[in-house]
Amino acid sequence: MAKKTYDLLFKLLLIGDSGVGKTCVLFRFSDDAFTTTFISTIGIDFKIKTVELRGKKIKLQIWDTAGQERFHTITTSYYRGAMGIMLVYDITAEKSFENIVKWLRNIDEHANEDVEKMILGNKCDMEERRTVSKGRGEQIAREHGIRFMETSAKANINIERAFNELAEAILDKTSGMGGDSHDRVTVDRRSDRGQGKCC
Ligand SMILES: Nc1nc2c(ncn2[C@@H]2O[C@H](COP(=O)(O)OP(=O)(O)OP(=O)(O)O)[C@@H](O)[C@H]2O)c(=O)[nH]1
Ligand SMILES: [Mg+2]
């Protein structure tokens, strides 16, 4: 039998308005690359990256959802299996920040109650076009008891840190339960048939 190359499998999800940079954030994390061409995600996609945290090899299966409203039904069907969700807005697009409450409502409606969340204010390299202050991002995160970070996929700011922190929060939770979270995630066979490009 093939030897398993990881200790735990965590399933993460990226959500947020179209154009905020979800795919770029993921691409920076998985491939350490960035492109300025905007190719809006159709439906859903995923990438895999294995990280090592506290001596454990953790395979991150990261689902990248389309922000466009027309994909709402398909994307929300992926919330249930997620152990961690990143809510992304664009610090230069006020509306994408206002919509964070809408994305939080989607999580309440469709995700597991104990899902770990993190808000990302992306595109922080574009200081001259900023319309959402860091303080406002911190405040909404505080109000909802969620972690927060400003990121830039372009300048590679806080990308790795964000994924590692979210994974660590899940690790804390799962090791607290004394169990192996692996079983819970692999039950979702749909994941194995995903149309992800990179694994
Ligand atoms: N300056 C800057 N531009 C970025 C950054 N991240 C993404 N972009 C640009 O923003 C545009 C949209 O990025 P995507 O990652 O495709 O956006 P998305 O959130 O995946 O959009 P949907 O797939 O439609 O939901 C692209 O033109 C990117 O080059 C960033 O950190 N800084
Ligand atoms: Mg995308």
PDB file of C-alpha atoms and ligand atoms in Angstrom:
ATOM      1  CA  MET A   1       0.000   0.000   0.000  1.00  0.00           C
ATOM      2  CA  ALA A   2       1.254   3.503  -0.819  1.00  0.00           C
ATOM      3  CA  LYS A   3       2.735   5.309   2.160  1.00  0.00           C
ATOM      4  CA  LYS A   4       0.753   8.343   3.291  1.00  0.00           C
ATOM      5  CA  THR A   5       2.902  11.453   2.955  1.00  0.00           C
ATOM      6  CA  TYR A   6       1.042  13.592   5.470  1.00  0.00           C
ATOM      7  CA  ASP A   7      -0.314  13.351   9.016  1.00  0.00           C
ATOM      8  CA  LEU A   8      -3.427  15.491   8.699  1.00  0.00           C
ATOM      9  CA  LEU A   9      -5.627  16.818   5.924  1.00  0.00           C
ATOM     10  CA  PHE A  10      -7.228  20.236   6.375  1.00  0.00           C
ATOM     11  CA  LYS A  11      -9.819  21.558   3.981  1.00  0.00           C
ATOM     12  CA  LEU A  12      -9.848  25.346   3.561  1.00  0.00           C
ATOM     13  CA  LEU A  13     -12.072  27.657   1.526  1.00  0.00           C
ATOM     14  CA  LEU A  14     -11.577  31.127   0.060  1.00  0.00           C
ATOM     15  CA  ILE A  15     -14.627  33.359  -0.313  1.00  0.00           C
ATOM     16  CA  GLY A  16     -15.275  37.029  -1.101  1.00  0.00           C
ATOM     17  CA  ASP A  17     -16.402  39.343  -3.912  1.00  0.00           C
ATOM     18  CA  SER A  18     -15.231  38.812  -7.465  1.00  0.00           C
ATOM     19  CA  GLY A  19     -11.929  40.554  -8.157  1.00  0.00           C
ATOM     20  CA  VAL A  20     -10.665  40.885  -4.577  1.00  0.00           C
ATOM     21  CA  GLY A  21      -7.761  38.557  -5.366  1.00  0.00           C
ATOM     22  CA  LYS A  22      -8.732  35.137  -3.955  1.00  0.00           C
ATOM     23  CA  THR A  23      -7.191  33.195  -6.818  1.00  0.00           C
ATOM     24  CA  CYS A  24      -4.039  35.330  -6.697  1.00  0.00           C
ATOM     25  CA  VAL A  25      -3.697  34.839  -2.937  1.00  0.00           C
ATOM     26  CA  LEU A  26      -3.939  31.103  -3.429  1.00  0.00           C
ATOM     27  CA  PHE A  27      -1.615  31.108  -6.436  1.00  0.00           C
ATOM     28  CA  ARG A  28       0.985  33.072  -4.475  1.00  0.00           C
ATOM     29  CA  PHE A  29       0.759  30.565  -1.639  1.00  0.00           C
ATOM     30  CA  SER A  30       0.817  27.416  -3.781  1.00  0.00           C
ATOM     31  CA  ASP A  31       3.130  28.428  -6.630  1.00  0.00           C
ATOM     32  CA  ASP A  32       4.815  31.610  -5.335  1.00  0.00           C
ATOM     33  CA  ALA A  33       3.674  33.424  -8.465  1.00  0.00           C
ATOM     34  CA  PHE A  34       1.454  36.372  -9.400  1.00  0.00           C
ATOM     35  CA  THR A  35      -0.214  37.606 -12.557  1.00  0.00           C
ATOM     36  CA  THR A  36      -1.987  40.889 -13.230  1.00  0.00           C
ATOM     37  CA  THR A  37      -4.350  39.312 -15.774  1.00  0.00           C
ATOM     38  CA  PHE A  38      -7.798  38.908 -14.265  1.00  0.00           C
ATOM     39  CA  ILE A  39      -9.332  35.558 -15.172  1.00  0.00           C
ATOM     40  CA  SER A  40     -12.466  35.292 -13.088  1.00  0.00           C
ATOM     41  CA  THR A  41     -12.912  31.862 -11.522  1.00  0.00           C
ATOM     42  CA  ILE A  42     -15.695  29.733 -12.978  1.00  0.00           C
ATOM     43  CA  GLY A  43     -17.456  27.872 -10.186  1.00  0.00           C
ATOM     44  CA  ILE A  44     -14.781  26.340  -8.041  1.00  0.00           C
ATOM     45  CA  ASP A  45     -11.185  25.170  -8.204  1.00  0.00           C
ATOM     46  CA  PHE A  46      -8.624  23.873  -5.740  1.00  0.00           C
ATOM     47  CA  LYS A  47      -4.939  23.597  -4.998  1.00  0.00           C
ATOM     48  CA  ILE A  48      -2.976  21.451  -2.627  1.00  0.00           C
ATOM     49  CA  LYS A  49      -0.022  22.427  -0.501  1.00  0.00           C
ATOM     50  CA  THR A  50       1.586  20.502   2.323  1.00  0.00           C
ATOM     51  CA  VAL A  51       3.010  22.489   5.210  1.00  0.00           C
ATOM     52  CA  GLU A  52       4.803  21.421   8.375  1.00  0.00           C
ATOM     53  CA  LEU A  53       3.462  22.767  11.646  1.00  0.00           C
ATOM     54  CA  ARG A  54       4.645  21.677  15.076  1.00  0.00           C
ATOM     55  CA  GLY A  55       6.305  18.612  13.627  1.00  0.00           C
ATOM     56  CA  LYS A  56       3.187  17.491  11.753  1.00  0.00           C
ATOM     57  CA  LYS A  57       2.886  17.318   7.986  1.00  0.00           C
ATOM     58  CA  ILE A  58      -0.403  18.943   7.115  1.00  0.00           C
ATOM     59  CA  LYS A  59      -1.874  18.636   3.674  1.00  0.00           C
ATOM     60  CA  LEU A  60      -3.921  21.727   2.898  1.00  0.00           C
ATOM     61  CA  GLN A  61      -6.632  21.241   0.324  1.00  0.00           C
ATOM     62  CA  ILE A  62      -7.632  24.789  -0.525  1.00  0.00           C
ATOM     63  CA  TRP A  63     -10.848  25.477  -2.398  1.00  0.00           C
ATOM     64  CA  ASP A  64     -11.018  28.692  -4.403  1.00  0.00           C
ATOM     65  CA  THR A  65     -14.584  29.828  -5.033  1.00  0.00           C
ATOM     66  CA  ALA A  66     -15.930  32.166  -7.698  1.00  0.00           C
ATOM     67  CA  GLY A  67     -17.063  35.473  -6.218  1.00  0.00           C
ATOM     68  CA  GLN A  68     -19.661  36.069  -8.906  1.00  0.00           C
ATOM     69  CA  GLU A  69     -23.227  35.793  -7.634  1.00  0.00           C
ATOM     70  CA  ARG A  70     -24.263  33.424 -10.460  1.00  0.00           C
ATOM     71  CA  PHE A  71     -22.104  30.697  -8.876  1.00  0.00           C
ATOM     72  CA  HIS A  72     -23.653  31.093  -5.420  1.00  0.00           C
ATOM     73  CA  THR A  73     -25.397  27.709  -5.398  1.00  0.00           C
ATOM     74  CA  ILE A  74     -22.366  25.693  -6.379  1.00  0.00           C
ATOM     75  CA  THR A  75     -19.911  27.587  -4.163  1.00  0.00           C
ATOM     76  CA  THR A  76     -22.038  27.445  -1.007  1.00  0.00           C
ATOM     77  CA  SER A  77     -22.293  23.677  -1.409  1.00  0.00           C
ATOM     78  CA  TYR A  78     -18.586  23.526  -0.575  1.00  0.00           C
ATOM     79  CA  TYR A  79     -18.865  25.410   2.740  1.00  0.00           C
ATOM     80  CA  ARG A  80     -20.017  22.405   4.756  1.00  0.00           C
ATOM     81  CA  GLY A  81     -16.827  20.400   4.567  1.00  0.00           C
ATOM     82  CA  ALA A  82     -14.498  23.339   5.237  1.00  0.00           C
ATOM     83  CA  MET A  83     -12.524  23.440   8.461  1.00  0.00           C
ATOM     84  CA  GLY A  84     -11.226  26.938   7.785  1.00  0.00           C
ATOM     85  CA  ILE A  85     -12.588  29.803   5.698  1.00  0.00           C
ATOM     86  CA  MET A  86     -10.775  32.914   4.519  1.00  0.00           C
ATOM     87  CA  LEU A  87     -13.026  35.899   3.811  1.00  0.00           C
ATOM     88  CA  VAL A  88     -11.229  38.202   1.426  1.00  0.00           C
ATOM     89  CA  TYR A  89     -11.928  41.847   0.578  1.00  0.00           C
ATOM     90  CA  ASP A  90      -9.972  44.413  -1.424  1.00  0.00           C
ATOM     91  CA  ILE A  91      -8.678  47.422   0.561  1.00  0.00           C
ATOM     92  CA  THR A  92      -9.233  49.586  -2.559  1.00  0.00           C
ATOM     93  CA  ALA A  93     -12.868  48.479  -3.047  1.00  0.00           C
ATOM     94  CA  GLU A  94     -15.258  49.721  -0.364  1.00  0.00           C
ATOM     95  CA  LYS A  95     -18.116  47.545  -1.580  1.00  0.00           C
ATOM     96  CA  SER A  96     -16.084  44.358  -1.178  1.00  0.00           C
ATOM     97  CA  PHE A  97     -15.504  45.333   2.462  1.00  0.00           C
ATOM     98  CA  GLU A  98     -19.174  46.115   3.084  1.00  0.00           C
ATOM     99  CA  ASN A  99     -20.011  42.710   1.626  1.00  0.00           C
ATOM    100  CA  ILE A 100     -17.944  40.918   4.280  1.00  0.00           C
ATOM    101  CA  VAL A 101     -21.092  40.841   6.439  1.00  0.00           C
ATOM    102  CA  LYS A 102     -22.903  39.134   3.558  1.00  0.00           C
ATOM    103  CA  TRP A 103     -20.142  36.514   3.305  1.00  0.00           C
ATOM    104  CA  LEU A 104     -20.290  36.011   7.076  1.00  0.00           C
ATOM    105  CA  ARG A 105     -24.022  35.356   6.757  1.00  0.00           C
ATOM    106  CA  ASN A 106     -23.339  32.781   4.045  1.00  0.00           C
ATOM    107  CA  ILE A 107     -20.971  31.035   6.468  1.00  0.00           C
ATOM    108  CA  ASP A 108     -23.639  31.045   9.198  1.00  0.00           C
ATOM    109  CA  GLU A 109     -26.106  29.508   6.772  1.00  0.00           C
ATOM    110  CA  HIS A 110     -23.923  26.943   5.038  1.00  0.00           C
ATOM    111  CA  ALA A 111     -20.776  26.082   7.035  1.00  0.00           C
ATOM    112  CA  ASN A 112     -20.119  24.038  10.151  1.00  0.00           C
ATOM    113  CA  GLU A 113     -20.615  25.980  13.344  1.00  0.00           C
ATOM    114  CA  ASP A 114     -17.064  25.386  14.547  1.00  0.00           C
ATOM    115  CA  VAL A 115     -15.346  26.475  11.313  1.00  0.00           C
ATOM    116  CA  GLU A 116     -12.251  28.657  11.841  1.00  0.00           C
ATOM    117  CA  LYS A 117     -12.470  32.014  10.079  1.00  0.00           C
ATOM    118  CA  MET A 118     -10.018  34.690   9.023  1.00  0.00           C
ATOM    119  CA  ILE A 119     -10.632  38.015   7.277  1.00  0.00           C
ATOM    120  CA  LEU A 120      -8.039  39.188   4.755  1.00  0.00           C
ATOM    121  CA  GLY A 121      -7.790  42.758   3.490  1.00  0.00           C
ATOM    122  CA  ASN A 122      -5.952  42.075   0.238  1.00  0.00           C
ATOM    123  CA  LYS A 123      -4.054  44.375  -2.185  1.00  0.00           C
ATOM    124  CA  CYS A 124      -2.320  46.237   0.651  1.00  0.00           C
ATOM    125  CA  ASP A 125       0.484  47.059  -1.799  1.00  0.00           C
ATOM    126  CA  MET A 126      -1.871  49.680  -3.311  1.00  0.00           C
ATOM    127  CA  GLU A 127      -1.660  52.177  -0.456  1.00  0.00           C
ATOM    128  CA  GLU A 128      -2.341  55.135  -2.767  1.00  0.00           C
ATOM    129  CA  ARG A 129      -5.705  53.662  -3.808  1.00  0.00           C
ATOM    130  CA  ARG A 130      -6.765  52.503  -0.341  1.00  0.00           C
ATOM    131  CA  THR A 131     -10.365  53.288   0.646  1.00  0.00           C
ATOM    132  CA  VAL A 132     -10.710  50.890   3.600  1.00  0.00           C
ATOM    133  CA  SER A 133      -8.460  51.677   6.564  1.00  0.00           C
ATOM    134  CA  LYS A 134      -6.723  48.870   8.405  1.00  0.00           C
ATOM    135  CA  GLY A 135      -8.599  49.960  11.540  1.00  0.00           C
ATOM    136  CA  ARG A 136     -11.971  49.207   9.945  1.00  0.00           C
ATOM    137  CA  GLY A 137     -10.795  45.744   8.983  1.00  0.00           C
ATOM    138  CA  GLU A 138      -9.543  45.123  12.507  1.00  0.00           C
ATOM    139  CA  GLN A 139     -12.791  46.368  13.968  1.00  0.00           C
ATOM    140  CA  ILE A 140     -15.119  44.131  11.983  1.00  0.00           C
ATOM    141  CA  ALA A 141     -12.875  41.174  12.784  1.00  0.00           C
ATOM    142  CA  ARG A 142     -12.947  42.055  16.498  1.00  0.00           C
ATOM    143  CA  GLU A 143     -16.735  42.418  16.451  1.00  0.00           C
ATOM    144  CA  HIS A 144     -17.086  38.903  15.075  1.00  0.00           C
ATOM    145  CA  GLY A 145     -14.203  37.387  17.058  1.00  0.00           C
ATOM    146  CA  ILE A 146     -12.276  36.519  13.898  1.00  0.00           C
ATOM    147  CA  ARG A 147      -8.586  36.768  13.012  1.00  0.00           C
ATOM    148  CA  PHE A 148      -7.568  39.526  10.615  1.00  0.00           C
ATOM    149  CA  MET A 149      -4.618  40.314   8.385  1.00  0.00           C
ATOM    150  CA  GLU A 150      -3.855  42.654   5.522  1.00  0.00           C
ATOM    151  CA  THR A 151      -2.214  40.842   2.617  1.00  0.00           C
ATOM    152  CA  SER A 152      -0.790  41.398  -0.816  1.00  0.00           C
ATOM    153  CA  ALA A 153      -0.626  38.572  -3.313  1.00  0.00           C
ATOM    154  CA  LYS A 154       1.326  40.883  -5.591  1.00  0.00           C
ATOM    155  CA  ALA A 155       4.015  41.937  -3.103  1.00  0.00           C
ATOM    156  CA  ASN A 156       3.839  38.652  -1.197  1.00  0.00           C
ATOM    157  CA  ILE A 157       2.869  40.210   2.121  1.00  0.00           C
ATOM    158  CA  ASN A 158       1.437  37.968   4.861  1.00  0.00           C
ATOM    159  CA  ILE A 159       0.262  35.265   2.453  1.00  0.00           C
ATOM    160  CA  GLU A 160       2.134  32.353   3.994  1.00  0.00           C
ATOM    161  CA  ARG A 161       1.522  33.727   7.460  1.00  0.00           C
ATOM    162  CA  ALA A 162      -2.238  33.858   6.887  1.00  0.00           C
ATOM    163  CA  PHE A 163      -2.498  30.230   5.759  1.00  0.00           C
ATOM    164  CA  ASN A 164      -0.191  29.033   8.517  1.00  0.00           C
ATOM    165  CA  GLU A 165      -2.177  30.872  11.206  1.00  0.00           C
ATOM    166  CA  LEU A 166      -5.462  29.477   9.967  1.00  0.00           C
ATOM    167  CA  ALA A 167      -4.007  25.968   9.812  1.00  0.00           C
ATOM    168  CA  GLU A 168      -2.544  26.363  13.307  1.00  0.00           C
ATOM    169  CA  ALA A 169      -5.905  27.436  14.683  1.00  0.00           C
ATOM    170  CA  ILE A 170      -7.450  24.288  13.219  1.00  0.00           C
ATOM    171  CA  LEU A 171      -4.579  22.209  14.560  1.00  0.00           C
ATOM    172  CA  ASP A 172      -5.113  23.661  18.059  1.00  0.00           C
ATOM    173  CA  LYS A 173      -8.755  22.731  17.872  1.00  0.00           C
ATOM    174  CA  THR A 174      -8.279  19.214  16.523  1.00  0.00           C
ATOM    175  CA  SER A 175      -5.456  18.314  18.909  1.00  0.00           C
ATOM    176  CA  GLY A 176      -7.649  19.673  21.722  1.00  0.00           C
ATOM    177  CA  MET A 177     -10.231  17.052  20.744  1.00  0.00           C
ATOM    178  CA  GLY A 178      -7.518  14.420  20.994  1.00  0.00           C
ATOM    179  CA  GLY A 179      -8.669  12.983  17.711  1.00  0.00           C
ATOM    180  CA  ASP A 180      -7.527  12.734  14.163  1.00  0.00           C
ATOM    181  CA  SER A 181      -9.320  15.270  12.012  1.00  0.00           C
ATOM    182  CA  HIS A 182      -8.239  13.356   8.950  1.00  0.00           C
ATOM    183  CA  ASP A 183     -11.207  11.002   8.981  1.00  0.00           C
ATOM    184  CA  ARG A 184     -13.661  13.846   9.080  1.00  0.00           C
ATOM    185  CA  VAL A 185     -12.265  15.476   5.971  1.00  0.00           C
ATOM    186  CA  THR A 186     -11.597  12.498   3.775  1.00  0.00           C
ATOM    187  CA  VAL A 187     -15.206  11.416   4.130  1.00  0.00           C
ATOM    188  CA  ASP A 188     -15.986  14.097   1.551  1.00  0.00           C
ATOM    189  CA  ARG A 189     -15.241  12.069  -1.577  1.00  0.00           C
ATOM    190  CA  ARG A 190     -16.303  14.956  -3.793  1.00  0.00           C
ATOM    191  CA  SER A 191     -12.993  16.568  -2.910  1.00  0.00           C
ATOM    192  CA  ASP A 192     -11.045  13.789  -4.593  1.00  0.00           C
ATOM    193  CA  ARG A 193     -12.882  14.288  -7.836  1.00  0.00           C
ATOM    194  CA  GLY A 194     -12.370  18.065  -7.905  1.00  0.00           C
ATOM    195  CA  GLN A 195     -11.226  19.799 -10.999  1.00  0.00           C
ATOM    196  CA  GLY A 196      -8.140  21.248  -9.305  1.00  0.00           C
ATOM    197  CA  LYS A 197      -5.255  21.899 -11.587  1.00  0.00           C
ATOM    198  CA  CYS A 198      -2.234  21.425  -9.481  1.00  0.00           C
ATOM    199  CA  CYS A 199      -2.257  18.115  -7.728  1.00  0.00           C
TER     200      CYS A 199
HETATM  201  N1  LIG B   1      -2.160  45.219  -6.778  1.00  0.00           N
HETATM  202  C1  LIG B   1      -2.664  44.014  -6.503  1.00  0.00           C
HETATM  203  N2  LIG B   1      -3.484  43.397  -7.379  1.00  0.00           N
HETATM  204  C2  LIG B   1      -3.969  42.181  -7.056  1.00  0.00           C
HETATM  205  C3  LIG B   1      -3.640  41.535  -5.836  1.00  0.00           C
HETATM  206  N3  LIG B   1      -4.283  40.343  -5.799  1.00  0.00           N
HETATM  207  C4  LIG B   1      -4.973  40.261  -6.941  1.00  0.00           C
HETATM  208  N4  LIG B   1      -4.796  41.359  -7.707  1.00  0.00           N
HETATM  209  C5  LIG B   1      -5.399  41.621  -9.029  1.00  0.00           C
HETATM  210  O1  LIG B   1      -6.800  41.632  -8.885  1.00  0.00           O
HETATM  211  C6  LIG B   1      -7.444  41.034 -10.013  1.00  0.00           C
HETATM  212  C7  LIG B   1      -8.403  39.940  -9.550  1.00  0.00           C
HETATM  213  O2  LIG B   1      -7.684  38.880  -8.949  1.00  0.00           O
HETATM  214  P1  LIG B   1      -8.299  37.401  -8.794  1.00  0.00           P
HETATM  215  O3  LIG B   1      -7.409  36.676  -7.857  1.00  0.00           O
HETATM  216  O4  LIG B   1      -8.539  36.781 -10.101  1.00  0.00           O
HETATM  217  O5  LIG B   1      -9.713  37.722  -8.099  1.00  0.00           O
HETATM  218  P2  LIG B   1     -10.765  36.683  -7.507  1.00  0.00           P
HETATM  219  O6  LIG B   1     -11.139  37.156  -6.137  1.00  0.00           O
HETATM  220  O7  LIG B   1     -10.256  35.309  -7.608  1.00  0.00           O
HETATM  221  O8  LIG B   1     -12.030  36.892  -8.461  1.00  0.00           O
HETATM  222  P3  LIG B   1     -13.194  35.785  -8.837  1.00  0.00           P
HETATM  223  O9  LIG B   1     -12.497  34.560  -9.282  1.00  0.00           O
HETATM  224  O10 LIG B   1     -13.986  36.445  -9.938  1.00  0.00           O
HETATM  225  O11 LIG B   1     -14.027  35.599  -7.618  1.00  0.00           O
HETATM  226  C8  LIG B   1      -6.326  40.544 -10.929  1.00  0.00           C
HETATM  227  O12 LIG B   1      -6.150  41.481 -11.972  1.00  0.00           O
HETATM  228  C9  LIG B   1      -5.113  40.497 -10.028  1.00  0.00           C
HETATM  229  O13 LIG B   1      -3.915  40.730 -10.725  1.00  0.00           O
HETATM  230  C10 LIG B   1      -2.757  42.210  -4.921  1.00  0.00           C
HETATM  231  O14 LIG B   1      -2.408  41.743  -3.836  1.00  0.00           O
HETATM  232  N5  LIG B   1      -2.309  43.451  -5.314  1.00  0.00           N
HETATM  233 MG    MG B   2     -10.822  33.671  -8.669  1.00  0.00          MG
END
